Each structure stands twice: as C-alpha cells, then as structure tokens.
Coordinates of C-alpha atoms in Angstrom, one line a residue:
K1 CA -5.1 15.1 11.4
V2 CA -4.0 12.4 8.9
I3 CA -3.6 13.6 5.3
F4 CA -3.6 11.5 2.2
L5 CA -2.2 12.8 -1.1
M6 CA -3.1 10.3 -3.8
G7 CA -3.2 10.2 -7.5
P8 CA -2.1 8.3 -10.7
T9 CA 1.4 7.5 -11.6
A10 CA 3.7 10.3 -13.0
I11 CA 1.3 13.1 -12.0
G12 CA 3.9 14.7 -9.7
K13 CA 2.9 13.7 -6.2
T14 CA 6.5 13.6 -4.8
Q15 CA 7.3 17.3 -5.5
I16 CA 3.9 18.5 -4.1
S17 CA 4.3 16.3 -1.0
L18 CA 7.7 17.7 -0.2
C19 CA 6.4 21.3 -0.5
L20 CA 3.3 20.4 1.6
A21 CA 5.2 18.6 4.3
K22 CA 7.4 21.7 4.9
K23 CA 4.4 23.9 5.2
I24 CA 2.3 21.8 7.6
K25 CA 5.2 20.2 9.6
A26 CA 4.4 16.7 8.3
E27 CA 6.3 13.5 8.0
I28 CA 5.8 11.5 4.8
I29 CA 4.6 7.9 4.8
N30 CA 4.7 5.8 1.7
C31 CA 1.3 4.7 0.3
D32 CA 2.5 2.8 -2.7
S33 CA 2.6 -1.0 -2.9
M34 CA 5.9 -1.2 -4.8
Q35 CA 7.9 1.5 -3.0
I36 CA 8.0 -0.7 0.1
Y37 CA 10.5 -3.0 -1.8
R38 CA 14.3 -2.7 -1.7
Q39 CA 16.0 -2.8 -5.1
L40 CA 12.8 -1.6 -6.9
N41 CA 14.0 2.0 -7.1
I42 CA 13.7 3.2 -10.7
S43 CA 10.7 0.9 -11.5
S44 CA 8.7 2.2 -8.5
S45 CA 9.8 5.9 -8.9
K46 CA 10.8 6.3 -5.3
P47 CA 11.6 9.7 -4.0
S48 CA 15.3 10.4 -4.3
K49 CA 17.7 10.0 -1.3
K50 CA 18.1 13.7 -1.2
A51 CA 14.3 14.2 -0.9
R52 CA 14.2 11.6 1.9
K53 CA 16.9 13.5 3.8
E54 CA 15.0 16.8 3.3
I55 CA 11.8 15.5 4.9
V56 CA 11.4 12.5 7.2
H57 CA 10.1 9.5 5.2
H58 CA 8.6 6.2 6.5
L59 CA 7.9 2.8 5.1
F60 CA 10.2 2.9 2.0
D61 CA 12.8 0.3 1.2
F62 CA 11.9 -2.1 4.1
V63 CA 10.8 -5.3 2.4
S64 CA 13.0 -7.8 0.5
P65 CA 11.7 -8.3 -3.1
R66 CA 11.8 -12.0 -2.4
R67 CA 8.9 -11.5 0.1
A68 CA 5.2 -11.3 -0.6
Y69 CA 3.7 -8.4 1.5
S70 CA 0.0 -7.8 2.0
A71 CA -2.1 -4.7 2.4
Y72 CA -3.1 -6.0 5.8
Q73 CA 0.6 -6.1 7.0
F74 CA 1.2 -2.7 5.6
A75 CA -1.9 -1.2 7.3
L76 CA -0.6 -2.4 10.7
A77 CA 2.8 -0.8 10.1
A78 CA 1.2 2.4 8.8
R79 CA -1.2 2.7 11.7
Q80 CA 1.8 2.4 14.1
K81 CA 3.6 5.2 12.2
I82 CA 0.5 7.4 12.5
K83 CA 0.6 6.9 16.3
E84 CA 4.3 7.6 16.5
I85 CA 4.2 10.8 14.3
T86 CA 1.1 12.3 16.0
E87 CA 2.8 11.7 19.4
R88 CA 5.7 13.9 18.1
D89 CA 3.1 16.6 17.3
K90 CA 3.7 16.2 13.6
I91 CA 1.1 15.4 10.8
P92 CA 1.2 12.0 9.1
L93 CA 1.2 12.7 5.3
F94 CA 0.5 9.6 3.2
V95 CA 1.7 9.9 -0.4
G96 CA 1.1 7.3 -3.2
G97 CA -1.1 5.7 -5.7
S98 CA -2.3 2.5 -4.1
G99 CA -6.0 2.8 -3.3
L100 CA -6.1 -0.6 -1.6
Y101 CA -3.3 0.5 0.8
M102 CA -5.2 3.7 1.5
K103 CA -8.4 1.8 2.3
A104 CA -6.6 -0.7 4.4
I105 CA -5.0 2.1 6.5
I106 CA -8.3 4.0 7.0
D107 CA -10.9 1.3 7.1
G108 CA -8.9 -1.7 8.1
L109 CA -8.6 -5.1 6.5
F110 CA -9.0 -8.5 8.1
P111 CA -6.1 -10.9 7.2
D112 CA -6.9 -13.3 4.5
T113 CA -6.7 -16.5 6.5
K114 CA -7.6 -19.2 4.1
A115 CA -9.4 -22.2 5.4
D116 CA -7.0 -25.0 6.5
L117 CA -9.1 -28.1 6.0
K118 CA -6.4 -30.4 7.5
L119 CA -6.2 -28.2 10.6
R120 CA -10.0 -28.0 10.9
R121 CA -10.3 -31.7 10.7
S122 CA -7.7 -32.1 13.4
L123 CA -9.4 -29.6 15.7
N124 CA -12.8 -31.1 15.0
K125 CA -11.7 -34.4 16.7
I126 CA -11.2 -32.5 20.0
S127 CA -14.1 -32.2 22.3
E128 CA -16.1 -28.9 22.5
S129 CA -15.1 -28.3 26.1
D130 CA -11.4 -28.9 25.5
L131 CA -11.4 -26.6 22.5
F132 CA -13.1 -23.9 24.5
K133 CA -10.6 -24.3 27.3
R134 CA -7.8 -23.8 24.7
L135 CA -9.5 -20.7 23.3
K136 CA -9.9 -19.2 26.8
K137 CA -6.2 -19.7 27.3
V138 CA -4.9 -18.1 24.0
D139 CA -7.7 -15.6 23.3
P140 CA -9.8 -14.9 26.4
Q141 CA -11.5 -11.9 24.7
S142 CA -12.9 -14.1 21.9
A143 CA -13.9 -16.7 24.5
R144 CA -16.1 -14.1 26.2
V145 CA -18.2 -13.5 23.1
I146 CA -18.2 -17.0 21.5
H147 CA -20.7 -19.4 23.0
P148 CA -19.0 -22.5 24.6
H149 CA -21.1 -24.8 22.4
N150 CA -20.5 -23.0 19.1
K151 CA -17.8 -25.4 17.9
R152 CA -17.6 -24.0 14.4
R153 CA -16.7 -20.4 15.7
I154 CA -14.4 -21.8 18.4
I155 CA -12.5 -23.7 15.7
R156 CA -12.4 -20.7 13.4
A157 CA -11.0 -18.5 16.2
L158 CA -8.3 -21.1 17.0
E159 CA -7.5 -21.5 13.3
V160 CA -6.9 -17.7 12.9
Y161 CA -4.7 -17.7 16.0
I162 CA -2.6 -20.7 14.8
K163 CA -2.2 -19.4 11.3
N164 CA -1.5 -15.7 12.2
K165 CA 0.2 -16.0 15.6
K166 CA -2.2 -13.3 16.7
T167 CA -5.6 -13.6 18.4
F168 CA -8.9 -13.3 16.6
S169 CA -9.8 -10.4 18.9
Y170 CA -6.5 -8.6 18.2
L171 CA -7.0 -8.9 14.5
K172 CA -10.6 -7.8 14.6
K173 CA -9.7 -4.7 16.6
N174 CA -7.2 -3.8 13.9
T175 CA -9.9 -3.9 11.2
E176 CA -11.8 -1.0 12.7
S177 CA -11.8 2.3 10.9
I178 CA -9.4 5.0 12.3
E179 CA -11.9 7.8 11.3
N180 CA -13.2 7.9 14.9
K181 CA -9.6 8.6 16.2
Y182 CA -8.3 11.0 13.6
I183 CA -9.5 13.7 11.2
I184 CA -8.9 12.1 7.8
K185 CA -8.4 14.4 4.8
I186 CA -7.9 12.8 1.4
F187 CA -6.8 14.7 -1.7
A188 CA -6.4 13.2 -5.1
L189 CA -4.7 14.9 -8.1
N190 CA -5.8 14.6 -11.7
M191 CA -5.2 16.4 -15.0
E192 CA -6.5 16.1 -18.6
R193 CA -6.0 12.6 -19.9
E194 CA -3.7 13.5 -22.8
A195 CA -1.5 15.6 -20.6
L196 CA -1.2 12.8 -18.0
Y197 CA -0.4 10.2 -20.7
E198 CA 2.3 12.5 -22.1
R199 CA 3.8 12.8 -18.6
I200 CA 3.7 9.0 -18.2
N201 CA 5.5 8.4 -21.6
R202 CA 8.2 10.9 -20.6
R203 CA 8.5 9.2 -17.2
V204 CA 9.1 5.8 -18.8
D205 CA 11.8 7.3 -21.1
E206 CA 13.5 8.8 -18.1
M207 CA 13.3 5.4 -16.3
F208 CA 15.1 3.7 -19.1
K209 CA 17.8 6.4 -19.2
K210 CA 18.3 6.0 -15.4
G211 CA 19.0 2.3 -15.8
L212 CA 15.7 0.5 -15.6
L213 CA 17.1 -2.4 -17.7
A214 CA 20.0 -2.9 -15.3
E215 CA 17.7 -2.9 -12.3
A216 CA 15.5 -5.5 -14.0
K217 CA 18.6 -7.7 -14.8
K218 CA 19.6 -7.7 -11.1
L219 CA 16.1 -8.7 -10.1
Y220 CA 15.9 -11.3 -12.9
S221 CA 18.7 -13.3 -11.3
Q222 CA 16.7 -13.6 -8.0
R223 CA 13.6 -15.4 -7.1
I224 CA 11.4 -12.4 -6.4
S225 CA 7.9 -12.6 -5.1
K226 CA 4.8 -12.5 -7.3
T227 CA 3.9 -9.2 -5.6
A228 CA 7.2 -7.5 -6.5
R229 CA 7.2 -9.0 -10.0
T230 CA 4.1 -6.9 -10.8
A231 CA 6.1 -3.7 -10.6
L232 CA 5.6 -1.7 -13.8
G233 CA 8.6 -2.1 -16.1
I234 CA 9.9 -5.2 -14.3
R235 CA 7.4 -7.7 -15.6
E236 CA 7.8 -6.4 -19.1
L237 CA 11.6 -6.4 -19.0
F238 CA 11.6 -10.0 -17.6
D239 CA 9.8 -11.0 -20.9
Y240 CA 12.5 -9.0 -22.8
L241 CA 15.2 -10.9 -21.0
K242 CA 13.5 -14.2 -21.9
G243 CA 13.8 -13.1 -25.6
R244 CA 10.0 -12.6 -26.1
A245 CA 10.2 -9.0 -27.3
S246 CA 12.7 -6.4 -28.6
L247 CA 13.8 -3.6 -26.3
E248 CA 11.8 -1.0 -28.2
E249 CA 8.7 -3.2 -28.1
T250 CA 9.2 -3.5 -24.4
R251 CA 9.6 0.2 -23.9
C252 CA 6.3 0.8 -25.8
L253 CA 4.6 -1.9 -23.7
V254 CA 5.8 -0.3 -20.4
K255 CA 4.3 3.0 -21.5
Q256 CA 1.0 1.3 -22.5
N257 CA 0.7 -0.6 -19.3
S258 CA 1.6 2.5 -17.2
R259 CA -1.2 4.4 -18.9
R260 CA -3.6 1.5 -18.2
Y261 CA -2.5 1.4 -14.6
A262 CA -3.2 5.2 -14.3
K263 CA -6.7 4.7 -15.6
R264 CA -7.3 1.9 -13.0
Q265 CA -6.0 4.1 -10.2
L266 CA -8.3 6.9 -11.2
T267 CA -11.3 4.5 -11.4
W268 CA -10.5 3.2 -7.9
F269 CA -10.2 6.7 -6.4
R270 CA -13.4 8.0 -8.1
A271 CA -15.4 5.4 -6.2
D272 CA -14.3 6.9 -2.8
K273 CA -16.6 9.8 -2.1
R274 CA -14.4 11.0 0.8
I275 CA -11.8 12.3 -1.7
T276 CA -11.4 16.0 -2.5
W277 CA -10.2 16.2 -6.2
I278 CA -7.7 18.8 -7.3
K279 CA -7.4 19.3 -11.1
I280 CA -4.0 20.5 -12.1
Q281 CA -2.4 21.8 -15.3
P282 CA 0.6 20.2 -17.0
N283 CA 2.9 23.0 -16.1
Y284 CA 1.7 23.6 -12.5
K285 CA 3.9 24.9 -9.7
P286 CA 3.8 22.7 -6.5
Q287 CA 3.2 25.8 -4.4
Q288 CA -0.1 26.5 -6.1
I289 CA -1.4 23.0 -5.4
V290 CA -0.2 23.1 -1.8
K291 CA -2.2 26.3 -1.2
K292 CA -5.4 24.5 -2.3
I293 CA -4.6 21.5 -0.1
I294 CA -3.9 23.7 3.0
K295 CA -7.2 25.5 2.4
G296 CA -8.9 22.1 2.3
I297 CA -7.2 20.9 5.5
S298 CA -8.2 23.9 7.6

C-alpha cells in the first residue's frame, strides 16, 4: 500500500500523520513543493526536527533555494523512496498539500523538454540513416519502435536524450501510473471554511512570531529560484523589504494569500475522484482522524 494524506494549508496534517505513521508502521514522505527547500523552514511550515526524529521522514530539506525543481524530478525521487520503503516492509505515507506533486507521483509526468530549434536544425542536416544509427546507439528501445524513415520522431527522441541526459524510452517508462504496482489510498482533510480560515490566520501570526521576517531577510540577500520565491510569506516579505508595503500590510496580505492558496488546493483535490474526504472539526483529536483513515485503508 501507498498512502496519501493531503489537505489545505494549516489544517493539521503533520500531527495526524505522526499519529498515523506510528499506528501503521509507516515512513513519511514529503508531498509539498516548498518543504523540499533548505532554509524555507518557517515559511513552508515544515515538521519540527523533533517530529522528524520521532518518525523517519524523507524528501525534506534536500534542494538549495537557488535551484528550480520540477514536479517531474520530484516524482522520480518519490517513486524511488516508495521502492526503498516497501522493501523494508514499511508503508510509504505521503503528506502534504501539493496536488501536482501527488499526481506526478501516482500518474507520472513527462519532463517538459521544450523544443530546441537550433538543435533540431542541426540534427536535420544529418542524413536519416546516420540519425537512426545514432538513436540505436543511445536508445535502442526507442529505435525498435520508431520507423527508420520517420525523421521527425528520430530527431525528437535524440533531442529528448541530449537535453535530459536520459533516453526517451526511460523517461516514457517513468510516466506510467504506479496504480498497477501498488494499492493507492488517498485521503484529504477538510473543515468548515470559516474555521479553516481562522486556523490559517493563527498560523500566519505564529510564523511571524517564530521569525518569518528574519528567514525572508536571509533569503532576500540570495538569488533564489523563481520556484522557491513563490513560498507563502516569502514573496510578500520581499515586497516589504523593497519598501512597497508596511509590515502590518504584509502580514494581512500573507493571511489573504494563504486563504486563497487553501481554496486553490481544495479545488484541485475535489477534481480527483480517487480521494476519500474526511471532514474534521476545529478542535479534533488526531487519534479520531487516524481511526477513520485506518478503517479506510483496510
């Protein structure tokens, strides 16, 4: 089995996941697009160091904020973790709020290899037979299914190989769904909108108390990637540091954007009919939710 515990920001996934992992002998894998980054600790609401010692956690804090990192790259790393964890007779438990990451892991994504017109023109000058010989050498599997006279497809396969350093056939294999290999169970948490928004507002206040501004200042002095820059709180505080808003205005904007983000998360998850929804109350106990999830797993 592979379990996903998803839901909007600030709903309390971390505490529930720790309780669940202990009950089902699971190891937790991050499924949040910002918690992969080092230095984005408060802004991404990562599990505490104590929590990560309590239960084995994977794919947190492993990417420099200077680097852009794609859902495709994450899916490859996550699928490898699934293999390793299941071989240890443990259950992989993905926890987070990124619907795209979840989809990439389960259904697969093909890397976004943009057309390189310069490379294509260069390859197009080479004869069909020589191109096909080159393809047979670097990607024999693709050469077996592409016709020797289909120059366009031969060039595309070579372009993908040159740009990704991996063969077209390898990349295609990794876009296949894992649902035929594992029993996938997806659970998503939700609560009444007003209660969720109140939790989000409190979460943002706590983030500022813990030092969100200091975290943003450290990142501001670096050239961080466009991906890392989208972290809630970071982009708004960068504007504050540029003198475009007061600190109180910035705090209100972080709350507003966090609420909007939660709404987008829920919209994404509602479109996936594989998800089992669990409605929770504001003052829930993690153990109560874990019982429902375990019932849904069995």
